[in-house]
C-alpha positions as a Python dict, from the first residue, in 0.01 Angstrom:
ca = {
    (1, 'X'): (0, 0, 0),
    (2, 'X'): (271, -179, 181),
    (3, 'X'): (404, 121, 331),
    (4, 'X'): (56, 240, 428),
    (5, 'X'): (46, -51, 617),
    (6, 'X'): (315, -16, 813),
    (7, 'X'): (248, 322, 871),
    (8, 'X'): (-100, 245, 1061),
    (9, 'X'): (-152, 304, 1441),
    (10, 'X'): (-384, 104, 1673),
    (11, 'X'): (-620, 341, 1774),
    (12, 'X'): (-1019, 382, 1873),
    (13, 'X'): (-1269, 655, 1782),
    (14, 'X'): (-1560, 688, 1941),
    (15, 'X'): (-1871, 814, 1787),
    (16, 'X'): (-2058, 1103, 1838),
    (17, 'X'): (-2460, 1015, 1880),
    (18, 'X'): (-2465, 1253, 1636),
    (19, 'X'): (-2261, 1072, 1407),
    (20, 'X'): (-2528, 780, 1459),
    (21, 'X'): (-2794, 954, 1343),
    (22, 'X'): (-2819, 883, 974),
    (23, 'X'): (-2511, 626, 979),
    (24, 'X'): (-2728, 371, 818),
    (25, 'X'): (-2718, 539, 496),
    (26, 'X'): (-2408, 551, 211),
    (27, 'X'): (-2294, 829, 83),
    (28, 'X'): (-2240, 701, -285),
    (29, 'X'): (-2116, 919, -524),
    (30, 'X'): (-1973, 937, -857),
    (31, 'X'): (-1761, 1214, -1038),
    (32, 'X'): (-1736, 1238, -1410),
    (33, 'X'): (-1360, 1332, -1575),
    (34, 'X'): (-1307, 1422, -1915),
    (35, 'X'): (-926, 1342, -2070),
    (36, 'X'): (-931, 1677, -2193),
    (37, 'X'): (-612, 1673, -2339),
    (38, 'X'): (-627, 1306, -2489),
    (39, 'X'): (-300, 1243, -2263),
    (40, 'X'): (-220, 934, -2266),
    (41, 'X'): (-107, 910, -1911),
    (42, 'X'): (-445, 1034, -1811),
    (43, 'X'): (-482, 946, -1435),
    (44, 'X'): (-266, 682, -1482),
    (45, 'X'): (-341, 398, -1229),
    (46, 'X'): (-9, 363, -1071),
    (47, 'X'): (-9, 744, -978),
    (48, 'X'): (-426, 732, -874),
    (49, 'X'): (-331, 403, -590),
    (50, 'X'): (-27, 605, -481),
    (51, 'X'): (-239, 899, -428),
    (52, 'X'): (-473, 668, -275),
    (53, 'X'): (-308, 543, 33),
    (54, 'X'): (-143, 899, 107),
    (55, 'X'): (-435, 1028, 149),
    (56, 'X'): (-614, 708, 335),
    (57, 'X'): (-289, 780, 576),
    (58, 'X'): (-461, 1100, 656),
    (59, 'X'): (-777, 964, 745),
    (60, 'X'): (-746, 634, 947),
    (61, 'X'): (-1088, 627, 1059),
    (62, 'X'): (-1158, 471, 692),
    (63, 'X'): (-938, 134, 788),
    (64, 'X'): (-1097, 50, 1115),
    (65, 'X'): (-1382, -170, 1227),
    (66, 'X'): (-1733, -85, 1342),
    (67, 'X'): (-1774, -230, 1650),
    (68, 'X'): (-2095, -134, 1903),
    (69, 'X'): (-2026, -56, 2267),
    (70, 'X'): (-2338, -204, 2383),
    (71, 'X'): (-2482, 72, 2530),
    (72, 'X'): (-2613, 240, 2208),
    (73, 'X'): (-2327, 382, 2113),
    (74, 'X'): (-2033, 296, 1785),
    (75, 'X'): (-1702, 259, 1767),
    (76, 'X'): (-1453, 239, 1485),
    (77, 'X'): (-1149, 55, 1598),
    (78, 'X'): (-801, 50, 1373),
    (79, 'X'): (-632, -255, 1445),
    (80, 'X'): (-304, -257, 1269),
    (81, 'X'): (-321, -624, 1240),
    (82, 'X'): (-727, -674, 1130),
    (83, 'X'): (-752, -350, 909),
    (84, 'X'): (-1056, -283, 721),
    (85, 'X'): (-865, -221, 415),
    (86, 'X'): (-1129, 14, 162),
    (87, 'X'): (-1262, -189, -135),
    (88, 'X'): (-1049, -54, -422),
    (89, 'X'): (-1156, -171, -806),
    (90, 'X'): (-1057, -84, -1088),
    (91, 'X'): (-1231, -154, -1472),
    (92, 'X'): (-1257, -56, -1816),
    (93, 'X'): (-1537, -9, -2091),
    (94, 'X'): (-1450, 78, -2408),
    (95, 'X'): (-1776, 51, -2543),
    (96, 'X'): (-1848, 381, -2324),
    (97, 'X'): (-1770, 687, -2455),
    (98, 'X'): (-1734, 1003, -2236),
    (99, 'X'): (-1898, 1281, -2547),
    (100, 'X'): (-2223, 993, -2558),
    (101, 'X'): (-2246, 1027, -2178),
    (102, 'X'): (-2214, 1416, -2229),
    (103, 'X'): (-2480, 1395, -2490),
    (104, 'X'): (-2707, 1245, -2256),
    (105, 'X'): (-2643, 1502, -1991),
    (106, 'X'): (-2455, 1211, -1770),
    (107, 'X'): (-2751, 1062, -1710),
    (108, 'X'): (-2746, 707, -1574),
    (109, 'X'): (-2884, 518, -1843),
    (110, 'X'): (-2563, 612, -2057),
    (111, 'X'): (-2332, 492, -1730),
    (112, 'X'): (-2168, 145, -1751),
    (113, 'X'): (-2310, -109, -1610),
    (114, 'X'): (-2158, -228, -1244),
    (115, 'X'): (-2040, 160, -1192),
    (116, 'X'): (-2149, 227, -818),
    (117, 'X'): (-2036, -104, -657),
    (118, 'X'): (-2292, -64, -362),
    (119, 'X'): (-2612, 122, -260),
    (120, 'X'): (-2768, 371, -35),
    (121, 'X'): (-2798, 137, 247),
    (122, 'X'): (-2473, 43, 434),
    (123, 'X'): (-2452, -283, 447),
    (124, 'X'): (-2185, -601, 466),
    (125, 'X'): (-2014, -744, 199),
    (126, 'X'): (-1991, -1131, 104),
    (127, 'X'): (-1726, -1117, 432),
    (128, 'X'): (-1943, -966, 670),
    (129, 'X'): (-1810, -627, 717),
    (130, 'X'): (-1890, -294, 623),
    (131, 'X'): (-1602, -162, 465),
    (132, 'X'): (-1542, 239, 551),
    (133, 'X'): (-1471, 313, 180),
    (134, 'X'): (-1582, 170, -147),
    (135, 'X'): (-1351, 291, -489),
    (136, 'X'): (-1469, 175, -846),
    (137, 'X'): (-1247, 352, -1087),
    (138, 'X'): (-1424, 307, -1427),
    (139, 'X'): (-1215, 419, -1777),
    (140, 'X'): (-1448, 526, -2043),
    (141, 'X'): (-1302, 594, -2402),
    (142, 'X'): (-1213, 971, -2355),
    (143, 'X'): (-1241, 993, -1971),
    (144, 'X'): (-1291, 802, -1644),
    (145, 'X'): (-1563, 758, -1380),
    (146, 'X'): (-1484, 761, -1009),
    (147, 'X'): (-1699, 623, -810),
    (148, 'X'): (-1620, 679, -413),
    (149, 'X'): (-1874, 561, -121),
    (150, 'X'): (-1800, 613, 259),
    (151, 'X'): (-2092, 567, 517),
    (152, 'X'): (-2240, 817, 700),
    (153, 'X'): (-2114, 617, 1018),
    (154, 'X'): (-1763, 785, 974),
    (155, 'X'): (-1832, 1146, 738),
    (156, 'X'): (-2113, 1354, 613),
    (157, 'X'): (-2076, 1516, 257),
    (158, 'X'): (-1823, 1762, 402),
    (159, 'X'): (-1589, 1481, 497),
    (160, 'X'): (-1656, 1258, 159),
    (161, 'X'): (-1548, 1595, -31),
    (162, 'X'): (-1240, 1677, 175),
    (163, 'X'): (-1100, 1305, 170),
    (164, 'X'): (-1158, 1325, -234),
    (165, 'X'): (-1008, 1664, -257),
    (166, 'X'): (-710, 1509, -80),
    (167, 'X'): (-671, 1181, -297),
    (168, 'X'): (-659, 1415, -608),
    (169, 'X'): (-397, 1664, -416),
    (170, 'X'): (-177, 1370, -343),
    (171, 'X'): (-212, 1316, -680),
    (172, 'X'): (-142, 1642, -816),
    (173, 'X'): (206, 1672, -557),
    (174, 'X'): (316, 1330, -542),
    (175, 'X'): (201, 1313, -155),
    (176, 'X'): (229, 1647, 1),
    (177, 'X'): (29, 1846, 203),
    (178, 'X'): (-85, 2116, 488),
    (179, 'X'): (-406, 1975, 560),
    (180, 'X'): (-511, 1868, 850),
    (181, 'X'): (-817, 1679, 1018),
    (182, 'X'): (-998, 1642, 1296),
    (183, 'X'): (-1162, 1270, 1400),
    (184, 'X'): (-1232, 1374, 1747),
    (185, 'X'): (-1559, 1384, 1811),
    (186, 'X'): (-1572, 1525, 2209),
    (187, 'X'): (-1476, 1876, 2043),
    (188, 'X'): (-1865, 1875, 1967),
    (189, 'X'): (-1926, 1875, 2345),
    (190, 'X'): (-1624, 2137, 2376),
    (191, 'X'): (-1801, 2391, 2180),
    (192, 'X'): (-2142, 2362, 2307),
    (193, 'X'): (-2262, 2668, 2566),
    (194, 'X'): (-2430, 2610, 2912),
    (195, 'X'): (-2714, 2787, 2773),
    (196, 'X'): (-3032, 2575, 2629),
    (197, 'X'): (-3285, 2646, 2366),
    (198, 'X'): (-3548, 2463, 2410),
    (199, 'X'): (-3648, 2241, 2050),
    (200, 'X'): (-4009, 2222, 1886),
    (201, 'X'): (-4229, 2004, 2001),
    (202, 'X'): (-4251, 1810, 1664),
    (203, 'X'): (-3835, 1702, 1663),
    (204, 'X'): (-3904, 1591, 2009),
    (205, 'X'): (-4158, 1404, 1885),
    (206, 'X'): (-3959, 1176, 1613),
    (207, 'X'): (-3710, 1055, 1877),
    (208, 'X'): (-3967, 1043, 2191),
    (209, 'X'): (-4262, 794, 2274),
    (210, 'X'): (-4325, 419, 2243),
    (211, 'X'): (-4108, 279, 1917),
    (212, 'X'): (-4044, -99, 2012),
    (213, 'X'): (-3940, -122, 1618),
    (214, 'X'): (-3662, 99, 1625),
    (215, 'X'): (-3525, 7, 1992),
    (216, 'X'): (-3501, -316, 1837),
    (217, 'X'): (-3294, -207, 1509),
    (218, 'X'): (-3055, -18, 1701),
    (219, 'X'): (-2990, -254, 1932),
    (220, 'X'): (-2873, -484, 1616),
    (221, 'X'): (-2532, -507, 1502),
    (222, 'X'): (-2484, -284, 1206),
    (223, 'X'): (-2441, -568, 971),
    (224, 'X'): (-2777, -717, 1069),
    (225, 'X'): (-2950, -383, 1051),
    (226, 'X'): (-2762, -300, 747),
    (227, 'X'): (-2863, -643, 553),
    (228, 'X'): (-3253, -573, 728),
    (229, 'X'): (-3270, -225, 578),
    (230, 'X'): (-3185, -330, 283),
    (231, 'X'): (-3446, -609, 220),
    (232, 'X'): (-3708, -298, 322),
    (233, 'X'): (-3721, -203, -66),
    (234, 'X'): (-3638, 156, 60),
    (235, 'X'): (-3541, 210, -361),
    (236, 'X'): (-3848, 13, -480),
    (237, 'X'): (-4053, 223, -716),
    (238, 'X'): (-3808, 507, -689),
    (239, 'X'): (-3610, 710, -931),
    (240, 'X'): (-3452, 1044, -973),
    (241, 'X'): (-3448, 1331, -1215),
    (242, 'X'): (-3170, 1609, -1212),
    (243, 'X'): (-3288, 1973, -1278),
    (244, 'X'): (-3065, 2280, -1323),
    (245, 'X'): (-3219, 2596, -1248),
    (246, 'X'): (-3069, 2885, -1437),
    (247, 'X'): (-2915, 3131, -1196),
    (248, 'X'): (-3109, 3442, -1343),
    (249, 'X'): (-3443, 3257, -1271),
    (250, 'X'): (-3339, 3192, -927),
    (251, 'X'): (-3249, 3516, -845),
    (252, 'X'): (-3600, 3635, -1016),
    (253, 'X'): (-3784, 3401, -780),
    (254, 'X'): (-3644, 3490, -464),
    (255, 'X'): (-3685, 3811, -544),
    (256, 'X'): (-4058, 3788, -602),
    (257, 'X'): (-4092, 3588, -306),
    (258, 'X'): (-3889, 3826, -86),
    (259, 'X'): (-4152, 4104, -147),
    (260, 'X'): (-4431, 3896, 90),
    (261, 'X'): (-4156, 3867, 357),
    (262, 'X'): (-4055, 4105, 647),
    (263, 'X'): (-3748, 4312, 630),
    (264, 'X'): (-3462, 4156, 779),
    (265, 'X'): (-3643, 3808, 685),
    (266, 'X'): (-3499, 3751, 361),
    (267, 'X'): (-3469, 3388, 190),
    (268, 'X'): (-3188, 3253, 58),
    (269, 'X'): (-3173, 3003, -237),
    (270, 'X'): (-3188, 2689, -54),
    (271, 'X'): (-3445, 2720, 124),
    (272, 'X'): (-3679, 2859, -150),
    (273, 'X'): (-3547, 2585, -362),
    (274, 'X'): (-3662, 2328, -119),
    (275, 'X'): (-3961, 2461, -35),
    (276, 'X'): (-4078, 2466, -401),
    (277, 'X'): (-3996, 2105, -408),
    (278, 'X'): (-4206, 2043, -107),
    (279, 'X'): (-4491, 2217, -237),
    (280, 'X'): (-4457, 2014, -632),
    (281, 'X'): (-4415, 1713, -455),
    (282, 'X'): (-4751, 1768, -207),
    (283, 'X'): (-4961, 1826, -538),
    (284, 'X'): (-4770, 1563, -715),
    (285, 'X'): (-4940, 1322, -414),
    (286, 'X'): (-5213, 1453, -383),
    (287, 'X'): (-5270, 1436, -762),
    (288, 'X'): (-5145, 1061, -772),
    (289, 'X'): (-5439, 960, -466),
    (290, 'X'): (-5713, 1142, -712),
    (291, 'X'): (-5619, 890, -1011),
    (292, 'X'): (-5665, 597, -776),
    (293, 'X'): (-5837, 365, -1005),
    (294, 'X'): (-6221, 297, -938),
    (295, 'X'): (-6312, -28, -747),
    (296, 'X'): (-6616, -193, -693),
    (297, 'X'): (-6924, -125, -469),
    (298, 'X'): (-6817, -349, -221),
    (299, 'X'): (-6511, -273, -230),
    (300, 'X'): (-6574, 94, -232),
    (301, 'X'): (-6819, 23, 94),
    (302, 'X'): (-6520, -164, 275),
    (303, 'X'): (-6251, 96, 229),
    (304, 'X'): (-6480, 392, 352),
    (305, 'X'): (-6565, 190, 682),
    (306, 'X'): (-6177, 130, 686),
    (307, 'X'): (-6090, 495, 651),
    (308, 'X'): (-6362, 601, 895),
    (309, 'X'): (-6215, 336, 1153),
    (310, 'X'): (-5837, 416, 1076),
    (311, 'X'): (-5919, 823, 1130),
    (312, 'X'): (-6068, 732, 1482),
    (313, 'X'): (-5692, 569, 1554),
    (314, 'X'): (-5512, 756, 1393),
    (315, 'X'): (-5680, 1104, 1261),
    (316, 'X'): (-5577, 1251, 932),
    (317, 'X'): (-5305, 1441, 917),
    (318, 'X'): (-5291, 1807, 853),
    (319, 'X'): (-4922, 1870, 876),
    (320, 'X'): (-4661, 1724, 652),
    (321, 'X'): (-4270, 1727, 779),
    (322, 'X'): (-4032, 1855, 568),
    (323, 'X'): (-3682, 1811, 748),
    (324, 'X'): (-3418, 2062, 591),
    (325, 'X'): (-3077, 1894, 712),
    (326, 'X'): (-2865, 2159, 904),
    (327, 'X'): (-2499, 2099, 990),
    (328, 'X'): (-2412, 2220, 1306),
    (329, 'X'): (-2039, 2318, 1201),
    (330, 'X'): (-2137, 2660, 1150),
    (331, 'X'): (-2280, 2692, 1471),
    (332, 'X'): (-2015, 2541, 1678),
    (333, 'X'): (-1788, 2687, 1455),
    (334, 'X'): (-1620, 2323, 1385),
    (335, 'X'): (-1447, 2520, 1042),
    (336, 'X'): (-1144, 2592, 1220),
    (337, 'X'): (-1078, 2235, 1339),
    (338, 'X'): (-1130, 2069, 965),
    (339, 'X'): (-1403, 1852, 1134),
    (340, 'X'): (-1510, 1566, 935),
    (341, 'X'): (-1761, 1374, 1152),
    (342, 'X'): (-2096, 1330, 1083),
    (343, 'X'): (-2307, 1629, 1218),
    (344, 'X'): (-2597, 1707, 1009),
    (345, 'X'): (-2898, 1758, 1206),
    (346, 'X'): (-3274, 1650, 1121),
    (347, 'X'): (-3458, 1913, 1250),
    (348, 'X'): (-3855, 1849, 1183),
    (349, 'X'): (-4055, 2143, 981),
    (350, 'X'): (-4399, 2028, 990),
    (351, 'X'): (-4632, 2242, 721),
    (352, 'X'): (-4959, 2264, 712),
    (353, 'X'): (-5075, 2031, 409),
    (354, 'X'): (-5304, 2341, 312),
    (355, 'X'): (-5059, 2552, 224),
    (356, 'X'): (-4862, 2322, 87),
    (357, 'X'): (-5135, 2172, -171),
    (358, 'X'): (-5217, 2560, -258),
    (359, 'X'): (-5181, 2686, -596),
    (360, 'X'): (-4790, 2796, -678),
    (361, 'X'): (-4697, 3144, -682),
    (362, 'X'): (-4449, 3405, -511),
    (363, 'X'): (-4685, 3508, -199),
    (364, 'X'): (-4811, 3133, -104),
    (365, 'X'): (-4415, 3010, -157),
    (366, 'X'): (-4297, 3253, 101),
    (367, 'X'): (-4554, 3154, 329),
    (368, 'X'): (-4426, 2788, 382),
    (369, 'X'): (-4035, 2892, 270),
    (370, 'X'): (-4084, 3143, 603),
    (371, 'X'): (-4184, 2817, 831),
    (372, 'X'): (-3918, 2614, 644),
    (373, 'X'): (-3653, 2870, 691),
    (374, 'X'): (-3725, 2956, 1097),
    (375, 'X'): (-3624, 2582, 1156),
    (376, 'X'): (-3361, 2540, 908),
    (377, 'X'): (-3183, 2889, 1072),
    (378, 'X'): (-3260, 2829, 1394),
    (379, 'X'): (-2917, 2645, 1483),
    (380, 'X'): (-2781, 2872, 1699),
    (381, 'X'): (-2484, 2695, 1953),
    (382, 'X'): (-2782, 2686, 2212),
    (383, 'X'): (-3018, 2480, 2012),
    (384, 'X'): (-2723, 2223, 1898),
    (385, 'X'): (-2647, 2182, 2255),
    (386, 'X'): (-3039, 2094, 2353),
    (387, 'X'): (-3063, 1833, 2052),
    (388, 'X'): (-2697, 1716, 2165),
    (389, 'X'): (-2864, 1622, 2509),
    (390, 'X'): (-3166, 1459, 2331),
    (391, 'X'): (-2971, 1243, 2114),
    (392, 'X'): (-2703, 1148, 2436),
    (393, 'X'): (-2959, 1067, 2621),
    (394, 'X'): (-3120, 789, 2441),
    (395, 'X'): (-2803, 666, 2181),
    (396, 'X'): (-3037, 413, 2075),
    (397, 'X'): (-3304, 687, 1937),
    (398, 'X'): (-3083, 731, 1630),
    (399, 'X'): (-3345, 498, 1409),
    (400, 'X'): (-3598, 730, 1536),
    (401, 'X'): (-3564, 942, 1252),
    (402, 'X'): (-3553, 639, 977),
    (403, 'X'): (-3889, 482, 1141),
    (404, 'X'): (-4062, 855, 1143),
    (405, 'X'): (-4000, 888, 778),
    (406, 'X'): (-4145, 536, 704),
    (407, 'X'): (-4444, 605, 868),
    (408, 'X'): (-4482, 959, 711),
    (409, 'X'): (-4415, 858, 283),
    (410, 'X'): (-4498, 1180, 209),
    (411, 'X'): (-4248, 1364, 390),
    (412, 'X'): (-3955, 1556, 189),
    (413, 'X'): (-3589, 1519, 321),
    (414, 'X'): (-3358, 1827, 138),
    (415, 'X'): (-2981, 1847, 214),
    (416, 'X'): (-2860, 2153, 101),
    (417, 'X'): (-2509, 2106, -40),
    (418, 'X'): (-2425, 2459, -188),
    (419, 'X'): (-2122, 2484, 32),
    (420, 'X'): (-1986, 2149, -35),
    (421, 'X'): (-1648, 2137, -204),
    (422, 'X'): (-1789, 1896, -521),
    (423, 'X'): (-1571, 2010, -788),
    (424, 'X'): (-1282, 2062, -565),
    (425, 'X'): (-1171, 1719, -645),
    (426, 'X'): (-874, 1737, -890),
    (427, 'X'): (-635, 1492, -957),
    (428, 'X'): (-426, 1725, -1216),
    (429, 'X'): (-609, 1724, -1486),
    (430, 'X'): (-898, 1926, -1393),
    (431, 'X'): (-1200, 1888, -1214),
    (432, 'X'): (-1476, 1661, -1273),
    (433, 'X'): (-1732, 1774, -1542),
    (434, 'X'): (-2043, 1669, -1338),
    (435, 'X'): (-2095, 1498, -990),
    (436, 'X'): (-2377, 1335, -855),
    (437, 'X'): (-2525, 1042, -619),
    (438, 'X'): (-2694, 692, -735),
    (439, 'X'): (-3021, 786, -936),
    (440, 'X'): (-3161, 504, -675),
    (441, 'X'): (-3108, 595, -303),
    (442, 'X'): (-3354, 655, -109),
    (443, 'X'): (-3742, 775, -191),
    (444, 'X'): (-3776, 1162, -110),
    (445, 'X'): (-3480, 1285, -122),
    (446, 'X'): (-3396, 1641, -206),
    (447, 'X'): (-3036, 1771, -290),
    (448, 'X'): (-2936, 2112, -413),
    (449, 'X'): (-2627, 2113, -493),
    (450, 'X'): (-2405, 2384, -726),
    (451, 'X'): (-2338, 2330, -1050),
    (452, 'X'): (-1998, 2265, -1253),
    (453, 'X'): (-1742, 2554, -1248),
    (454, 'X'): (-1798, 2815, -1428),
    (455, 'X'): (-2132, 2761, -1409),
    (456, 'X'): (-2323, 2956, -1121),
    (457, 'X'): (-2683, 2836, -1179),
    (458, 'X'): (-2808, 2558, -874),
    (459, 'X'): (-2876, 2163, -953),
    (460, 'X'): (-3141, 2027, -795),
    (461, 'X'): (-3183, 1659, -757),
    (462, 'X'): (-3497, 1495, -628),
    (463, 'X'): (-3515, 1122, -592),
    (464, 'X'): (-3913, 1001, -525),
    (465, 'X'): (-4158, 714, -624),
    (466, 'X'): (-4178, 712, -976),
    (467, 'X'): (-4545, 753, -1007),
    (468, 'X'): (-4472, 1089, -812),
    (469, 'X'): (-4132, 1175, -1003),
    (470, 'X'): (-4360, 1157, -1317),
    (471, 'X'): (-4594, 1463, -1181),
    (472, 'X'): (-4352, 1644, -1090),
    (473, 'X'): (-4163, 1666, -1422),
    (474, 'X'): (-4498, 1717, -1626),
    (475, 'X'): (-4543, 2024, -1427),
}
């Protein structure tokens, strides 16, 4: 560590709106690795802290301090003599076993206790400061758990994946390497065309209008909106259930669905995937409001005058969002730089609640996959650069998003991470055997992610209120 230390530069990075945009949230993760070989210098802790601060010398950003600018905007400053040094733990639990966490599919009720160290929120610790990286690493008899959390403030999941893939490479060569990363965040601007495309009404209308309530949390220090956020019971009620879909049932469904579609429109996994979801979890709700329990006369009087004088205010929806994350690297084409910022996108699908409370099959699935897929594609350089200007702007609107889902519980977020590196991560003695988030993060929330190597079938995680969770599963 000492030498990492010395080997730290005082320098600023500032962030990208974009990198605002979901920087309240964690991104905690945990990766599951058997001792395959019952060696008994299995990721030996000596060689895993080494590996540790070689690769935290590639990506300083991780050390520094978030500091606001005071015009809406976020800093992280590296200050070789105040570093944010990562949380780094390090426990045991013999009573664990890796095969009885196998046996139960790794779910989390077979975990340790104490495993993921914080949350979904990102919030201060007993100091006051949100540390940049969080590190539990947890020995089970037969294997270890590594937990790793960095904010969204600093990385999306393509960042979290290439700084793990690095730890375990530093691991693997005793601290050598030819990677390289980019922190800068104006080569987002550098890559954006003249040329605008204008964006649908209905993303312009999470970050437009009066929202006194979000103004206000983004004008709060991140610690104060961190510890805030976190008292808003975001994972109250919530839970998750992990589904793998067999890869020859996927390709059966999107071929089904691709017969209702137009040549040259064809659907890829994803956004099938996610659209299914959408549509489960619309009859899941809609389901849960019929069971309401009965109430009184009175009672039954009062809440019809209520509704009638609520739907004069505010008139019932007919459109339910589902936002489909897109990262804009493919579009700028931020590959070639090894760009690790933040840049995932929430652009707003808003389906008609008909469709999406219709009965299940191929044709009425490629009707609402088609409107989910023309916004989740639709991220050509143009259309970054008009969101770009949005979010520049008005830095402040970054809560925008956060308030719009609050006020619309029934809306489905999905991150597709297919093209994530997950099981990249090896430390030399193989990848991990499974990889996922907290079961509690945040409610409705969609991943599809791939599944362990050799494995080519697609996980699908979905994280909702329980009472919803429950419909979905029974179906």
């Amino acid at each position: 560590m000492e030498e990492f230390v010395n080997s730290v530069e005082n320098q600023s990075f500032s962030l990208h709106p974009v990198d605002t945009q979901s920087a309240f949230l964690n991104i905690p993760n945990l990766m599951f690795f058997p001792n395959r070989t019952g060696s008994e210098d299995f990721m030996a802790s000596d060689v895993l802290k080494a590996g540790f601060y070689k690769a935290l010398s590639h990506f300083p950003i991780l050390v520094g301090h978030l500091q606001p600018d005071g015009v809406g905007g976020m800093n992280v400053v590296v200050d070789r003599n105040n570093l944010n040094m990562p949380e780094y733990l390090e426990s045991n639990s013999s009573t664990v076993s890796f095969e009885t966490m196998r046996k139960h599919n790794f779910h989390w009720s077979a975990w340790p206790e104490g495993v993921a160290t914080v949350g979904g929120i990102a919030t201060a610790n007993s100091a006051g400061v949100i540390k940049l990286l969080n590190v539990h690493v947890v020995r089970v008899n037969g294997g270890l758990i590594l937990f790793i959390n960095i904010p969204h403030y600093v990385v999306d999941g393509v960042g979290y994946f290439e700084f793990a893939a690095l730890w375990g490479e530093m691991c693997r060569t005793g601290g050598t390497t030819d990677r390289r990363y980019c922190f800068d965040r104006s080569v987002i601007a550098q890559n954006i065309p003249e040329e605008r495309t204008p964006l649908n009404e209905e993303t312009i209308a999470v970050y437009a209008g009066f929202n006194p309530v979000a103004d206000w949390l983004a004008w709060l220090a991140p610690e104060t909106r961190g510890w805030l956020l976190s008292k808003a019971q975001f994972t109250a009620g919530v839970s998750s259930s992990t589904f793998r879909v067999a890869r020859a049932k996927i390709d059966e469904l999107r071929a089904q669905v691709n017969e209702y579609v137009a040549a040259g429109e064809a659907l890829d996994d994803a956004c099938v995937l996610a659209t299914l979801v959408a549509m489960m979890a619309a009859h899941a709700h809609r389901d849960c409001a019929l069971e309401q329990p009965q109430r009184g006369i009175v009672a039954s009087a009062i809440g019809r005058v209520t509704g009638i004088v609520i739907s004069l205010v505010s008139p019932e929806p007919t459109h339910r969002p589902v936002m489909m994350l897109s990262d804009l690297r493919k579009g700028l084409r931020l590959e070639r730089y090894n760009y690790t910022g933040n840049v995932l996108l929430p652009f707003n699908t808003p389906c008609p609640i008909a469709m999406l409370e219709v009965p299940i099959n191929p044709e009425t699935l490629a009707q609402t996959a088609r409107i989910v897929t023309r916004t989740y594609t639709a991220t050509d350089p143009p259309t970054i650069g008009a969101f770009v200007d949005m979010v520049t702007r008005n830095p402040y609107c970054f809560t925008r998003p956060m308030m719009f889902m609050q006020s619309n519980p029934k809306a489905v977020v999905v991150t597709n991470e297919l093209d994530f590196d997950i099981y990249s991560v090896d430390f030399g003695y193989g990848q991990p055997e499974w990889a996922c988030a907290v079961p509690s993060f945040v409610a409705n929330f969609v991943a599809i992610m791939p599944s362990p190597p050799p494995g080519i079938d697609i996980v699908v995680n979905i994280i909702m209120k329980s009472t919803v969770l429950d419909k979905i599963v029974a179906n």
